Amino acid sequence: MKQLERLCSAVADLASVEPAAPDTRCDPDILRSLPGVGLIVLAALLSEGRDAIRRRDAAALRALSGVVPVTRRSGKQSTVVMRQSCPHRLRTAVYHWARVAVMHDFHSRNRYSAMRRRGHSHARALRSVGSRLIGVACAMLQTGELFDKDRVPQVQLE
């Protein structure tokens, strides 16, 4: 655990050495500010999803982490199932990220509760929360802002 902490801080120090705008934050600091992101989740995101994070590509990161469902069609039948072909470490990390975020973040808890009321399973509801968190993370990486728990989601502004 100490070695993982040293590696994450080394990545943050490496990012601060590169010339950038004075107010720019590095990716590990932004990701670490999200609810539910600890050292292990941060390490999994930075190692397994590094290209998608570098491009700020939420769709690619969702597909890599397995939160996007797969639709299988055969003739008249259409079945929606969980994506299996993704890095297991990243899928597990996003699952635990969403699980902890549901416990500590009001908006994540509301999304989870809404999914459960609609009849979705625990795991499916957590994948939905994980998908939302990945979208929030990529938006924060694009703007360079840290997570603000008091900010109202755009869906609720309407």
CSV table of C-alpha atoms in Angstrom, one decimal:
chain,number,residue,atom,x,y,z
A,1,MET,CA,0.0,0.0,0.0
A,2,LYS,CA,2.8,2.4,0.8
A,3,GLN,CA,4.5,1.6,-2.5
A,4,LEU,CA,1.2,2.3,-4.3
A,5,GLU,CA,0.9,5.6,-2.6
A,6,ARG,CA,4.5,6.5,-3.6
A,7,LEU,CA,3.7,5.6,-7.2
A,8,CYS,CA,0.6,7.7,-7.3
A,9,SER,CA,2.4,10.7,-5.8
A,10,ALA,CA,5.3,10.2,-8.3
A,11,VAL,CA,2.8,10.4,-11.2
A,12,ALA,CA,1.4,13.6,-9.6
A,13,ASP,CA,4.9,15.0,-9.2
A,14,LEU,CA,5.8,14.1,-12.8
A,15,ALA,CA,2.7,15.9,-14.1
A,16,SER,CA,3.6,19.0,-12.1
A,17,VAL,CA,7.1,19.1,-13.5
A,18,GLU,CA,5.8,19.4,-17.1
A,19,PRO,CA,5.2,23.0,-18.2
A,20,ALA,CA,1.5,23.8,-18.0
A,21,ALA,CA,-0.9,26.6,-16.9
A,22,PRO,CA,-0.4,27.6,-13.3
A,23,ASP,CA,-3.9,26.6,-12.3
A,24,THR,CA,-3.9,23.2,-14.0
A,25,ARG,CA,-4.3,20.2,-11.8
A,26,CYS,CA,-2.9,16.8,-12.7
A,27,ASP,CA,-5.1,13.8,-13.5
A,28,PRO,CA,-4.4,11.8,-10.3
A,29,ASP,CA,-5.4,14.8,-8.1
A,30,ILE,CA,-8.7,15.3,-10.0
A,31,LEU,CA,-9.6,11.6,-10.0
A,32,ARG,CA,-8.7,11.3,-6.3
A,33,SER,CA,-11.1,14.1,-5.4
A,34,LEU,CA,-14.1,12.0,-6.6
A,35,PRO,CA,-16.1,10.1,-3.9
A,36,GLY,CA,-15.1,6.5,-3.7
A,37,VAL,CA,-11.7,6.8,-5.4
A,38,GLY,CA,-9.0,5.4,-3.2
A,39,LEU,CA,-5.5,4.3,-4.0
A,40,ILE,CA,-6.4,1.0,-5.5
A,41,VAL,CA,-9.2,2.4,-7.7
A,42,LEU,CA,-6.9,5.3,-8.7
A,43,ALA,CA,-4.1,2.9,-9.6
A,44,ALA,CA,-6.5,0.7,-11.7
A,45,LEU,CA,-7.9,3.7,-13.5
A,46,LEU,CA,-4.5,5.1,-14.3
A,47,SER,CA,-3.0,1.8,-15.4
A,48,GLU,CA,-5.8,0.0,-17.2
A,49,GLY,CA,-7.6,3.0,-18.6
A,50,ARG,CA,-4.7,5.3,-19.3
A,51,ASP,CA,-5.3,5.9,-23.0
A,52,ALA,CA,-9.0,6.7,-22.5
A,53,ILE,CA,-8.2,9.0,-19.6
A,54,ARG,CA,-5.5,10.8,-21.5
A,55,ARG,CA,-8.0,11.4,-24.4
A,56,ARG,CA,-10.8,12.2,-21.9
A,57,ASP,CA,-13.0,9.7,-23.7
A,58,ALA,CA,-15.8,8.7,-21.4
A,59,ALA,CA,-17.4,6.3,-23.9
A,60,ALA,CA,-14.1,4.3,-24.3
A,61,LEU,CA,-13.6,4.3,-20.5
A,62,ARG,CA,-17.1,3.0,-20.0
A,63,ALA,CA,-16.6,0.2,-22.5
A,64,LEU,CA,-13.2,-0.7,-21.0
A,65,SER,CA,-14.6,-0.8,-17.5
A,66,GLY,CA,-17.6,-3.0,-18.5
A,67,VAL,CA,-20.4,-0.7,-17.4
A,68,VAL,CA,-21.9,-0.3,-20.9
A,69,PRO,CA,-24.3,-3.2,-21.6
A,70,VAL,CA,-24.0,-5.3,-24.8
A,71,THR,CA,-27.1,-5.9,-27.0
A,72,ARG,CA,-27.1,-9.4,-28.6
A,73,ARG,CA,-29.6,-9.8,-31.5
A,74,SER,CA,-30.5,-13.0,-33.2
A,75,GLY,CA,-33.4,-12.9,-35.6
A,76,LYS,CA,-36.4,-11.7,-33.6
A,77,GLN,CA,-34.7,-11.9,-30.2
A,78,SER,CA,-32.8,-9.1,-28.5
A,79,THR,CA,-31.0,-9.6,-25.2
A,80,VAL,CA,-29.1,-7.0,-23.2
A,81,VAL,CA,-26.3,-8.4,-21.1
A,82,MET,CA,-23.3,-7.2,-19.1
A,83,ARG,CA,-20.1,-6.7,-21.0
A,84,GLN,CA,-17.7,-9.5,-20.3
A,85,SER,CA,-14.7,-8.6,-22.5
A,86,CYS,CA,-13.0,-6.0,-20.4
A,87,PRO,CA,-10.0,-5.9,-18.0
A,88,HIS,CA,-11.2,-7.6,-14.9
A,89,ARG,CA,-9.1,-5.4,-12.6
A,90,LEU,CA,-10.7,-2.2,-14.1
A,91,ARG,CA,-14.2,-3.6,-13.9
A,92,THR,CA,-13.7,-4.6,-10.3
A,93,ALA,CA,-12.2,-1.2,-9.5
A,94,VAL,CA,-15.2,0.7,-11.1
A,95,TYR,CA,-17.6,-1.6,-9.2
A,96,HIS,CA,-16.0,-0.8,-5.9
A,97,TRP,CA,-15.7,2.9,-6.8
A,98,ALA,CA,-19.5,3.0,-7.4
A,99,ARG,CA,-20.2,0.9,-4.3
A,100,VAL,CA,-18.3,3.4,-2.0
A,101,ALA,CA,-19.7,6.4,-3.8
A,102,VAL,CA,-23.2,5.2,-3.1
A,103,MET,CA,-22.3,5.2,0.6
A,104,HIS,CA,-20.7,8.7,0.6
A,105,ASP,CA,-22.3,10.7,-2.3
A,106,PHE,CA,-25.9,12.0,-2.2
A,107,HIS,CA,-26.3,12.0,-6.1
A,108,SER,CA,-24.8,8.5,-6.5
A,109,ARG,CA,-27.1,7.2,-3.7
A,110,ASN,CA,-30.2,8.7,-5.4
A,111,ARG,CA,-29.2,7.2,-8.8
A,112,TYR,CA,-28.7,3.8,-7.1
A,113,SER,CA,-32.0,4.0,-5.3
A,114,ALA,CA,-33.9,5.0,-8.5
A,115,MET,CA,-32.4,2.0,-10.4
A,116,ARG,CA,-33.4,-0.4,-7.5
A,117,ARG,CA,-36.9,1.0,-7.5
A,118,ARG,CA,-37.2,0.3,-11.2
A,119,GLY,CA,-36.4,-3.4,-10.4
A,120,HIS,CA,-32.7,-3.5,-11.4
A,121,SER,CA,-30.3,-5.8,-9.5
A,122,HIS,CA,-27.7,-4.4,-7.1
A,123,ALA,CA,-24.9,-5.0,-9.6
A,124,ARG,CA,-26.8,-3.4,-12.5
A,125,ALA,CA,-27.6,-0.4,-10.4
A,126,LEU,CA,-23.9,-0.1,-9.4
A,127,ARG,CA,-22.9,-0.3,-13.0
A,128,SER,CA,-25.2,2.6,-13.8
A,129,VAL,CA,-23.7,4.6,-10.9
A,130,GLY,CA,-20.2,3.7,-12.3
A,131,SER,CA,-21.2,5.0,-15.7
A,132,ARG,CA,-22.3,8.3,-14.3
A,133,LEU,CA,-19.1,8.6,-12.2
A,134,ILE,CA,-17.0,7.9,-15.3
A,135,GLY,CA,-18.8,10.7,-17.2
A,136,VAL,CA,-18.3,13.1,-14.3
A,137,ALA,CA,-14.6,12.1,-14.1
A,138,CYS,CA,-14.0,12.8,-17.8
A,139,ALA,CA,-15.8,16.1,-17.6
A,140,MET,CA,-13.7,17.1,-14.6
A,141,LEU,CA,-10.5,16.1,-16.4
A,142,GLN,CA,-11.5,18.2,-19.4
A,143,THR,CA,-12.2,21.3,-17.3
A,144,GLY,CA,-9.4,20.6,-14.7
A,145,GLU,CA,-11.8,21.1,-11.8
A,146,LEU,CA,-11.9,19.1,-8.5
A,147,PHE,CA,-15.1,17.3,-7.4
A,148,ASP,CA,-17.7,19.5,-5.7
A,149,LYS,CA,-20.2,17.5,-3.8
A,150,ASP,CA,-22.6,20.5,-3.6
A,151,ARG,CA,-22.8,21.1,-7.3
A,152,VAL,CA,-26.2,20.2,-8.7
A,153,PRO,CA,-26.2,17.7,-11.7
A,154,GLN,CA,-27.3,19.2,-15.0
A,155,VAL,CA,-30.2,16.7,-15.3
A,156,GLN,CA,-31.7,18.3,-12.1
A,157,LEU,CA,-31.4,21.9,-13.4
A,158,GLU,CA,-34.3,21.5,-15.9
